[in-house]
PDB file of C-alpha atoms in Angstrom:
ATOM      1  CA  UNK L   1      -6.318  26.192  26.549  1.00  0.00           C
ATOM      2  CA  UNK L   2      -9.112  23.811  25.729  1.00  0.00           C
ATOM      3  CA  UNK L   3      -9.975  21.211  28.303  1.00  0.00           C
ATOM      4  CA  UNK L   4      -8.911  17.719  27.257  1.00  0.00           C
ATOM      5  CA  UNK L   5     -10.959  14.631  27.863  1.00  0.00           C
ATOM      6  CA  UNK L   6      -9.777  11.057  28.136  1.00  0.00           C
ATOM      7  CA  UNK L   7     -11.390   8.969  25.433  1.00  0.00           C
ATOM      8  CA  UNK L   8     -10.607   5.300  25.022  1.00  0.00           C
ATOM      9  CA  UNK L   9      -8.042   4.500  22.345  1.00  0.00           C
ATOM     10  CA  UNK L  10     -10.354   1.871  20.857  1.00  0.00           C
ATOM     11  CA  UNK L  11     -12.661   4.663  19.694  1.00  0.00           C
ATOM     12  CA  UNK L  12     -10.404   5.208  16.697  1.00  0.00           C
ATOM     13  CA  UNK L  13     -10.748   1.532  15.746  1.00  0.00           C
ATOM     14  CA  UNK L  14     -14.521   1.700  16.126  1.00  0.00           C
ATOM     15  CA  UNK L  15     -14.562   4.796  13.930  1.00  0.00           C
ATOM     16  CA  UNK L  16     -12.635   2.876  11.271  1.00  0.00           C
ATOM     17  CA  UNK L  17     -15.149   0.046  11.583  1.00  0.00           C
ATOM     18  CA  UNK L  18     -17.968   2.560  11.056  1.00  0.00           C
ATOM     19  CA  UNK L  19     -16.266   3.849   7.907  1.00  0.00           C
ATOM     20  CA  UNK L  20     -15.864   0.319   6.553  1.00  0.00           C
ATOM     21  CA  UNK L  21     -19.474  -0.529   7.405  1.00  0.00           C
ATOM     22  CA  UNK L  22     -20.600   2.582   5.521  1.00  0.00           C
ATOM     23  CA  UNK L  23     -18.716   1.454   2.424  1.00  0.00           C
ATOM     24  CA  UNK L  24     -20.105  -2.084   2.722  1.00  0.00           C
ATOM     25  CA  UNK L  25     -23.588  -0.649   3.249  1.00  0.00           C
ATOM     26  CA  UNK L  26     -23.282   1.457   0.105  1.00  0.00           C
ATOM     27  CA  UNK L  27     -21.953  -1.477  -1.941  1.00  0.00           C
ATOM     28  CA  UNK L  28     -24.814  -3.707  -0.798  1.00  0.00           C
ATOM     29  CA  UNK L  29     -27.291  -0.976  -1.743  1.00  0.00           C
ATOM     30  CA  UNK L  30     -25.829  -0.813  -5.249  1.00  0.00           C
ATOM     31  CA  UNK L  31     -26.001  -4.615  -5.528  1.00  0.00           C
ATOM     32  CA  UNK L  32     -29.642  -4.581  -4.376  1.00  0.00           C
ATOM     33  CA  UNK L  33     -30.374  -1.947  -7.000  1.00  0.00           C
ATOM     34  CA  UNK L  34     -28.722  -4.011  -9.731  1.00  0.00           C
ATOM     35  CA  UNK L  35     -30.402  -7.261  -8.732  1.00  0.00           C
ATOM     36  CA  UNK L  36     -33.896  -6.209  -7.751  1.00  0.00           C
ATOM     37  CA  UNK L  37     -34.566  -3.136  -9.850  1.00  0.00           C
ATOM     38  CA  UNK L  38     -32.513  -3.511 -13.009  1.00  0.00           C
ATOM     39  CA  UNK L  39     -32.383  -7.269 -13.538  1.00  0.00           C
ATOM     40  CA  UNK L  40     -35.483  -8.793 -11.980  1.00  0.00           C
ATOM     41  CA  UNK L  41     -37.769  -5.730 -12.134  1.00  0.00           C
ATOM     42  CA  UNK L  42     -39.053  -6.685  -8.684  1.00  0.00           C
ATOM     43  CA  UNK L  43     -41.231  -4.130  -6.934  1.00  0.00           C
ATOM     44  CA  UNK L  44     -41.344  -5.643  -3.438  1.00  0.00           C
ATOM     45  CA  UNK L  45     -38.967  -7.554  -1.182  1.00  0.00           C
ATOM     46  CA  UNK L  46     -41.689  -9.148   0.875  1.00  0.00           C
ATOM     47  CA  UNK L  47     -43.782  -6.454   2.519  1.00  0.00           C
ATOM     48  CA  UNK L  48     -41.170  -3.705   2.094  1.00  0.00           C
ATOM     49  CA  UNK L  49     -40.802  -2.068  -1.343  1.00  0.00           C
ATOM     50  CA  UNK L  50     -37.392  -2.578  -2.957  1.00  0.00           C
ATOM     51  CA  UNK L  51     -37.022   1.140  -3.617  1.00  0.00           C
ATOM     52  CA  UNK L  52     -37.229   1.809   0.137  1.00  0.00           C
ATOM     53  CA  UNK L  53     -34.403  -0.671   0.801  1.00  0.00           C
ATOM     54  CA  UNK L  54     -32.199   0.775  -1.951  1.00  0.00           C
ATOM     55  CA  UNK L  55     -32.819   4.379  -0.898  1.00  0.00           C
ATOM     56  CA  UNK L  56     -32.231   3.491   2.761  1.00  0.00           C
ATOM     57  CA  UNK L  57     -28.923   1.765   2.105  1.00  0.00           C
ATOM     58  CA  UNK L  58     -27.601   4.493  -0.188  1.00  0.00           C
ATOM     59  CA  UNK L  59     -28.798   7.449   1.886  1.00  0.00           C
ATOM     60  CA  UNK L  60     -27.579   6.208   5.274  1.00  0.00           C
ATOM     61  CA  UNK L  61     -24.033   5.420   4.137  1.00  0.00           C
ATOM     62  CA  UNK L  62     -22.944   9.111   4.341  1.00  0.00           C
ATOM     63  CA  UNK L  63     -24.268   9.331   7.915  1.00  0.00           C
ATOM     64  CA  UNK L  64     -22.320   6.218   8.915  1.00  0.00           C
ATOM     65  CA  UNK L  65     -19.210   7.519   7.154  1.00  0.00           C
ATOM     66  CA  UNK L  66     -19.451  10.917   8.845  1.00  0.00           C
ATOM     67  CA  UNK L  67     -20.030   9.476  12.307  1.00  0.00           C
ATOM     68  CA  UNK L  68     -17.023   7.184  11.879  1.00  0.00           C
ATOM     69  CA  UNK L  69     -14.843  10.066  10.711  1.00  0.00           C
ATOM     70  CA  UNK L  70     -15.944  12.240  13.619  1.00  0.00           C
ATOM     71  CA  UNK L  71     -15.234   9.411  16.083  1.00  0.00           C
ATOM     72  CA  UNK L  72     -11.694   9.075  14.730  1.00  0.00           C
ATOM     73  CA  UNK L  73     -11.225  12.851  14.869  1.00  0.00           C
ATOM     74  CA  UNK L  74     -12.556  13.023  18.429  1.00  0.00           C
ATOM     75  CA  UNK L  75     -10.156  10.321  19.570  1.00  0.00           C
ATOM     76  CA  UNK L  76      -7.158  12.093  18.025  1.00  0.00           C
ATOM     77  CA  UNK L  77      -7.818  15.352  19.860  1.00  0.00           C
ATOM     78  CA  UNK L  78     -10.556  14.846  22.481  1.00  0.00           C
ATOM     79  CA  UNK L  79     -11.839  18.350  23.128  1.00  0.00           C
ATOM     80  CA  UNK L  80     -15.405  19.193  24.045  1.00  0.00           C
ATOM     81  CA  UNK L  81     -16.835  20.327  20.696  1.00  0.00           C
ATOM     82  CA  UNK L  82     -15.377  17.327  18.862  1.00  0.00           C
ATOM     83  CA  UNK L  83     -16.804  14.939  21.427  1.00  0.00           C
ATOM     84  CA  UNK L  84     -20.220  16.581  21.258  1.00  0.00           C
ATOM     85  CA  UNK L  85     -20.303  16.590  17.457  1.00  0.00           C
ATOM     86  CA  UNK L  86     -19.172  12.947  17.365  1.00  0.00           C
ATOM     87  CA  UNK L  87     -21.858  11.969  19.854  1.00  0.00           C
ATOM     88  CA  UNK L  88     -24.569  13.818  17.887  1.00  0.00           C
ATOM     89  CA  UNK L  89     -23.583  12.113  14.625  1.00  0.00           C
ATOM     90  CA  UNK L  90     -23.383   8.746  16.369  1.00  0.00           C
ATOM     91  CA  UNK L  91     -26.867   9.275  17.819  1.00  0.00           C
ATOM     92  CA  UNK L  92     -28.189  10.051  14.315  1.00  0.00           C
ATOM     93  CA  UNK L  93     -26.463   6.934  13.001  1.00  0.00           C
ATOM     94  CA  UNK L  94     -27.852   4.814  15.836  1.00  0.00           C
ATOM     95  CA  UNK L  95     -31.399   6.040  15.138  1.00  0.00           C
ATOM     96  CA  UNK L  96     -31.032   5.325  11.424  1.00  0.00           C
ATOM     97  CA  UNK L  97     -29.558   1.911  12.200  1.00  0.00           C
ATOM     98  CA  UNK L  98     -32.425   1.054  14.539  1.00  0.00           C
ATOM     99  CA  UNK L  99     -34.953   2.113  11.904  1.00  0.00           C
ATOM    100  CA  UNK L 100     -33.108   0.092   9.264  1.00  0.00           C
ATOM    101  CA  UNK L 101     -32.881  -2.961  11.510  1.00  0.00           C
ATOM    102  CA  UNK L 102     -36.648  -2.975  11.971  1.00  0.00           C
ATOM    103  CA  UNK L 103     -37.299  -2.442   8.260  1.00  0.00           C
ATOM    104  CA  UNK L 104     -34.768  -5.061   7.128  1.00  0.00           C
ATOM    105  CA  UNK L 105     -36.027  -7.637   9.646  1.00  0.00           C
ATOM    106  CA  UNK L 106     -39.509  -7.243   8.202  1.00  0.00           C
ATOM    107  CA  UNK L 107     -38.111  -7.486   4.659  1.00  0.00           C
ATOM    108  CA  UNK L 108     -35.978 -10.563   5.417  1.00  0.00           C
ATOM    109  CA  UNK L 109     -38.753 -12.483   7.134  1.00  0.00           C
ATOM    110  CA  UNK L 110     -41.391 -11.636   4.544  1.00  0.00           C
ATOM    111  CA  UNK L 111     -39.209 -12.077   1.438  1.00  0.00           C
ATOM    112  CA  UNK L 112     -40.333 -15.272  -0.222  1.00  0.00           C
ATOM    113  CA  UNK L 113     -40.466 -16.601  -3.711  1.00  0.00           C
ATOM    114  CA  UNK L 114     -43.778 -16.874  -5.501  1.00  0.00           C
ATOM    115  CA  UNK L 115     -42.461 -19.820  -7.484  1.00  0.00           C
ATOM    116  CA  UNK L 116     -42.120 -23.400  -6.299  1.00  0.00           C
ATOM    117  CA  UNK L 117     -38.552 -23.754  -7.575  1.00  0.00           C
ATOM    118  CA  UNK L 118     -35.365 -22.164  -6.404  1.00  0.00           C
ATOM    119  CA  UNK L 119     -34.169 -19.301  -8.551  1.00  0.00           C
ATOM    120  CA  UNK L 120     -30.635 -17.956  -8.161  1.00  0.00           C
ATOM    121  CA  UNK L 121     -31.848 -14.356  -8.073  1.00  0.00           C
ATOM    122  CA  UNK L 122     -34.189 -15.157  -5.180  1.00  0.00           C
ATOM    123  CA  UNK L 123     -31.362 -16.767  -3.199  1.00  0.00           C
ATOM    124  CA  UNK L 124     -28.993 -13.901  -4.029  1.00  0.00           C
ATOM    125  CA  UNK L 125     -31.633 -11.342  -3.054  1.00  0.00           C
ATOM    126  CA  UNK L 126     -32.260 -13.084   0.235  1.00  0.00           C
ATOM    127  CA  UNK L 127     -28.521 -13.138   0.960  1.00  0.00           C
ATOM    128  CA  UNK L 128     -28.175  -9.447   0.089  1.00  0.00           C
ATOM    129  CA  UNK L 129     -30.983  -8.548   2.481  1.00  0.00           C
ATOM    130  CA  UNK L 130     -29.379 -10.628   5.227  1.00  0.00           C
ATOM    131  CA  UNK L 131     -25.947  -9.044   4.681  1.00  0.00           C
ATOM    132  CA  UNK L 132     -27.536  -5.596   4.716  1.00  0.00           C
ATOM    133  CA  UNK L 133     -29.302  -6.503   7.958  1.00  0.00           C
ATOM    134  CA  UNK L 134     -26.031  -7.783   9.453  1.00  0.00           C
ATOM    135  CA  UNK L 135     -24.142  -4.592   8.529  1.00  0.00           C
ATOM    136  CA  UNK L 136     -26.970  -2.455   9.940  1.00  0.00           C
ATOM    137  CA  UNK L 137     -26.984  -4.348  13.241  1.00  0.00           C
ATOM    138  CA  UNK L 138     -23.188  -4.082  13.384  1.00  0.00           C
ATOM    139  CA  UNK L 139     -23.415  -0.323  12.839  1.00  0.00           C
ATOM    140  CA  UNK L 140     -26.001  -0.081  15.615  1.00  0.00           C
ATOM    141  CA  UNK L 141     -23.741  -1.943  18.045  1.00  0.00           C
ATOM    142  CA  UNK L 142     -20.641   0.066  17.139  1.00  0.00           C
ATOM    143  CA  UNK L 143     -22.428   3.411  17.435  1.00  0.00           C
ATOM    144  CA  UNK L 144     -23.953   2.408  20.769  1.00  0.00           C
ATOM    145  CA  UNK L 145     -20.561   1.492  22.204  1.00  0.00           C
ATOM    146  CA  UNK L 146     -19.031   4.702  20.849  1.00  0.00           C
ATOM    147  CA  UNK L 147     -21.815   6.842  22.335  1.00  0.00           C
ATOM    148  CA  UNK L 148     -21.312   5.255  25.764  1.00  0.00           C
ATOM    149  CA  UNK L 149     -17.562   5.886  25.633  1.00  0.00           C
ATOM    150  CA  UNK L 150     -17.977   9.509  24.507  1.00  0.00           C
ATOM    151  CA  UNK L 151     -20.560  10.270  27.198  1.00  0.00           C
ATOM    152  CA  UNK L 152     -18.285   8.685  29.798  1.00  0.00           C
ATOM    153  CA  UNK L 153     -15.386  10.832  28.573  1.00  0.00           C
ATOM    154  CA  UNK L 154     -17.518  13.990  28.728  1.00  0.00           C
ATOM    155  CA  UNK L 155     -18.448  13.303  32.342  1.00  0.00           C
ATOM    156  CA  UNK L 156     -14.856  12.634  33.442  1.00  0.00           C
ATOM    157  CA  UNK L 157     -12.465  15.258  32.040  1.00  0.00           C
ATOM    158  CA  UNK L 158      -8.734  14.889  32.513  1.00  0.00           C
ATOM    159  CA  UNK L 159      -7.308  16.970  35.283  1.00  0.00           C
ATOM    160  CA  UNK L 160      -3.954  18.268  34.222  1.00  0.00           C
ATOM    161  CA  UNK L 161      -2.061  21.461  33.763  1.00  0.00           C
ATOM    162  CA  UNK L 162      -4.456  22.666  31.077  1.00  0.00           C
ATOM    163  CA  UNK L 163      -7.588  22.780  33.228  1.00  0.00           C
ATOM    164  CA  UNK L 164      -7.374  25.397  35.936  1.00  0.00           C
ATOM    165  CA  UNK L 165     -10.059  26.264  38.364  1.00  0.00           C
ATOM    166  CA  UNK L 166     -10.783  29.902  39.096  1.00  0.00           C
ATOM    167  CA  UNK L 167      -9.144  29.778  42.524  1.00  0.00           C
ATOM    168  CA  UNK L 168      -5.941  28.235  41.154  1.00  0.00           C
ATOM    169  CA  UNK L 169      -5.568  30.903  38.482  1.00  0.00           C
ATOM    170  CA  UNK L 170      -5.937  33.771  40.988  1.00  0.00           C
ATOM    171  CA  UNK L 171      -3.418  32.255  43.406  1.00  0.00           C
ATOM    172  CA  UNK L 172      -0.785  31.507  40.776  1.00  0.00           C
ATOM    173  CA  UNK L 173      -1.043  34.989  39.206  1.00  0.00           C
TER     174      UNK L 173
END
């Protein structure tokens, strides 16, 4: 029998949050593509090129989706290989979120209009960057909490009928 680990029940909810954040992240990437690239033909969002933001948001969504799915799966049946695979995917997602947070902070603070008047596309672009930054920071927080819970579960396995020590199995035989 596989050794079972006690993982907090809230891990399933955090996995669902990660899945939703991945879908929001992807939708915001598509909106950035439509606004910046197709409509305004803008090359830069401040210091950061628009193509980098669009590629980041569309390419990281599968990582966030996979880490959320693995967190839900690990909470349903918390065995060692599921916990390890969920923690590895959450670490990848946390690294990508940290990288994206830095990049999007630079883009948000350096994104400014070259014109003296307010243009709706500039305001919409600024809001899209801020929403993308908010979803990236949220993903970073959720993955960090999930990693802590998984590591805690790996260090404290459940002791039940399924986990025998070597001395117990020789005595009971």
